[in-house]
Amino acid sequence: MKTIGYAASDAHTPLAPFHFDRRDLRADDVAIEILYCGVCHSDLHQTRSDWEGTLYPCVPGHEIVGRVTEVGSDVTRHKIGDRVAVGCMVDSCGHCDQCLKHEEQFCREGVTYTYNGHDRIDGSVTLGGYSKHVVVQQHFVLSIPDALDIAKAAPLLCAGITTYSPLRTWNVGPGSRVGVIGLGGLGHMAVKLAAGLGAEVTVISRTDAKSADAAALGADHYLVSGDADAMASAASSFDLIIDTVPVRHDLMPYVPLLDIDATLVIVGQVGAMDEFSTIPMLMGRRRVTGSPIGGIAETQEMLDFCAKKDILPDCEMIAIQDINQAFERMERADVRYRFVIDMASLTA
Ligand code: NAP
Ligand code: ZN
């Protein structure tokens, strides 16, 4: 199938139109016309090769929603016309202990990412959602509940599940005290989801510029990370902190905010961090850990939870021609709170 997308041809050149083919349907494949795709900070990291190993041309995009246009002969989970979604993964081995536990993100053979991965059957490089069409194995295609506005649902597929998964892993619910560092795409979903689960939520941001937004998103408190007095007053007051900061940074201001036995989970920076002392960890048996996206079953659970609780991302709709400007704005943290590409703007 011929299609069109936007691709980066190297780490320094702006994204530009790119014509390519999607594979013919295998028996368990679903063909999707992409209607919307969210813009994740990971797309920026990957196209600029911040993590090295980017395969060019790179079509980013792993917050995909659309409609089924065709199904393979063995497909039972979806039918033509269904509203569906695809997140960060498009395949895994399907038989290791992690896949059998519905934690495909930890597949022992390595999960296949939606872009910058290798197809498990033909070895071709996977290309993502900044495009008109995609073909995905049925197990990795989610259903969008009727109650969710399809134009706003896309960011749930990465920003949503990446923050929902640690909230569920650490049993957040009524009475939990949750901190969210960095109010961007992931951060604003962390606030909405933690509030939706009944937690008491604090946004921890660099400046006070987003305090009104934080309250509107459902946060109960707001902490400016540069305010030493406020940070000292907040010591030992959190059960879980989700750190969404997208760059290398110093954890030392944040770890003492955890209560005894509490957990700081890094979901933002992928790579080196500043050196930090073990003292606040030893003295409070505090934990620092990380978490990648979430499994397919948990992603569907998150979509159903959002439908039930009427939780949707705050989206700024853009045309695909504006993607390079959107990347620049995202780098300046000038997005409230997720860009979503309206794929109707992408014409051959
Ligand atoms: P984003 O929308 O750009 O938000 C990041 C937020 O972090 C900003 O709004 C800002 O919040 C804060 N920030 C930005 N630059 C900073 C700096 N230099 N120092 C301190 N704080 C800074 O990004 P996103 O899409 O939420 O993604 C965040 C990170 O998560 C990225 O690195 C992305 O690759 C990663 N990610 C990981 C996973 C995973 O599976 N773990 C999944 C998706 C994304 P304030 O203005 O409030 O300070
Ligand atoms: Zn992402």
Tab-separated table of C-alpha atoms and ligand atoms in Angstrom, residues 39-43 45 51 62 88 158-159 162 181-187 203-207 210 222 244-249 254 266-270 291-293 330-331 333 335 337-338, ligand 1:
chain	number	residue	atom	x	y	z
A	39	VAL	CA	3.628	14.506	19.353
A	40	CYS	CA	5.742	13.005	22.152
A	41	HIS	CA	9.046	14.424	23.375
A	42	SER	CA	10.493	11.001	22.492
A	43	ASP	CA	9.794	11.816	18.818
A	45	HIS	CA	14.781	12.821	20.975
A	51	TRP	CA	19.615	8.338	22.118
A	62	HIS	CA	3.555	6.451	18.576
A	88	CYS	CA	4.656	2.523	21.247
A	158	CYS	CA	2.056	7.083	25.232
A	159	ALA	CA	1.765	9.963	27.713
A	162	THR	CA	3.486	5.805	30.662
A	181	ILE	CA	7.878	16.652	38.307
A	182	GLY	CA	7.567	18.579	35.021
A	183	LEU	CA	4.198	19.695	33.716
A	184	GLY	CA	4.368	18.751	30.040
A	185	GLY	CA	2.739	16.004	27.996
A	186	LEU	CA	3.437	13.161	30.414
A	187	GLY	CA	3.152	15.384	33.479
A	203	VAL	CA	2.813	19.502	40.625
A	204	ILE	CA	6.545	20.179	41.012
A	205	SER	CA	7.562	22.646	38.305
A	206	ARG	CA	10.522	24.934	37.627
A	207	THR	CA	8.555	28.179	37.866
A	210	LYS	CA	1.790	26.823	35.343
A	222	TYR	CA	1.946	23.315	43.527
A	244	THR	CA	8.986	13.405	33.674
A	245	VAL	CA	11.951	15.772	33.126
A	246	PRO	CA	13.235	15.027	29.576
A	247	VAL	CA	16.918	15.743	30.153
A	248	ARG	CA	19.770	14.793	32.481
A	249	HIS	CA	19.186	16.407	35.878
A	254	TYR	CA	13.585	15.548	44.901
A	266	ILE	CA	11.818	8.165	36.478
A	267	VAL	CA	9.833	8.106	33.257
A	268	GLY	CA	11.457	11.134	31.579
A	269	GLN	CA	15.217	11.060	31.084
A	270	VAL	CA	16.468	8.048	29.140
A	291	SER	CA	9.264	2.608	34.209
A	292	PRO	CA	8.698	2.217	30.449
A	293	ILE	CA	5.219	2.649	28.863
A	330	MET	CA	8.170	21.522	22.742
A	331	GLU	CA	11.874	21.972	23.357
A	333	ALA	CA	8.320	23.613	27.109
A	335	VAL	CA	3.027	23.377	24.843
A	337	TYR	CA	-0.053	20.217	26.984
A	338	ARG	CA	0.202	17.995	23.940
B	1	NAP	P1	7.350	17.589	27.427
B	1	NAP	O1	5.936	17.692	26.998
B	1	NAP	O2	8.373	18.382	26.713
B	1	NAP	O3	7.381	17.898	29.007
B	1	NAP	C1	8.551	17.875	29.772
B	1	NAP	C2	8.401	18.825	30.949
B	1	NAP	O4	9.609	18.718	31.734
B	1	NAP	C3	8.308	20.287	30.560
B	1	NAP	O5	7.009	20.729	30.343
B	1	NAP	C4	8.937	20.992	31.761
B	1	NAP	O6	7.989	21.135	32.798
B	1	NAP	C5	9.980	20.006	32.224
B	1	NAP	N1	11.300	20.350	31.638
B	1	NAP	C6	11.603	20.568	30.342
B	1	NAP	N2	12.904	20.865	30.193
B	1	NAP	C7	13.432	20.807	31.425
B	1	NAP	C8	14.735	21.007	31.941
B	1	NAP	N3	15.759	21.350	31.130
B	1	NAP	N4	14.922	20.869	33.276
B	1	NAP	C9	13.901	20.561	34.083
B	1	NAP	N5	12.640	20.363	33.641
B	1	NAP	C10	12.419	20.473	32.337
B	1	NAP	O7	7.868	16.079	27.315
B	1	NAP	P2	7.016	14.709	27.441
B	1	NAP	O8	6.465	14.344	26.106
B	1	NAP	O9	6.169	14.782	28.626
B	1	NAP	O10	8.209	13.668	27.686
B	1	NAP	C11	9.028	13.776	28.835
B	1	NAP	C12	10.146	12.756	28.767
B	1	NAP	O11	9.596	11.455	28.895
B	1	NAP	C13	10.933	12.729	27.454
B	1	NAP	O12	12.306	12.580	27.723
B	1	NAP	C14	10.436	11.488	26.748
B	1	NAP	O13	11.387	10.926	25.871
B	1	NAP	C15	10.179	10.587	27.934
B	1	NAP	N6	9.229	9.498	27.703
B	1	NAP	C16	9.450	8.327	28.338
B	1	NAP	C17	8.535	7.302	28.214
B	1	NAP	C18	8.724	6.011	28.963
B	1	NAP	O14	8.260	4.982	28.497
B	1	NAP	N7	9.313	6.062	30.144
B	1	NAP	C19	7.416	7.447	27.399
B	1	NAP	C20	7.218	8.672	26.786
B	1	NAP	C21	8.124	9.705	26.944
B	1	NAP	P3	7.965	22.441	33.786
B	1	NAP	O15	7.906	23.623	32.859
B	1	NAP	O16	6.738	22.220	34.568
B	1	NAP	O17	9.207	22.402	34.623
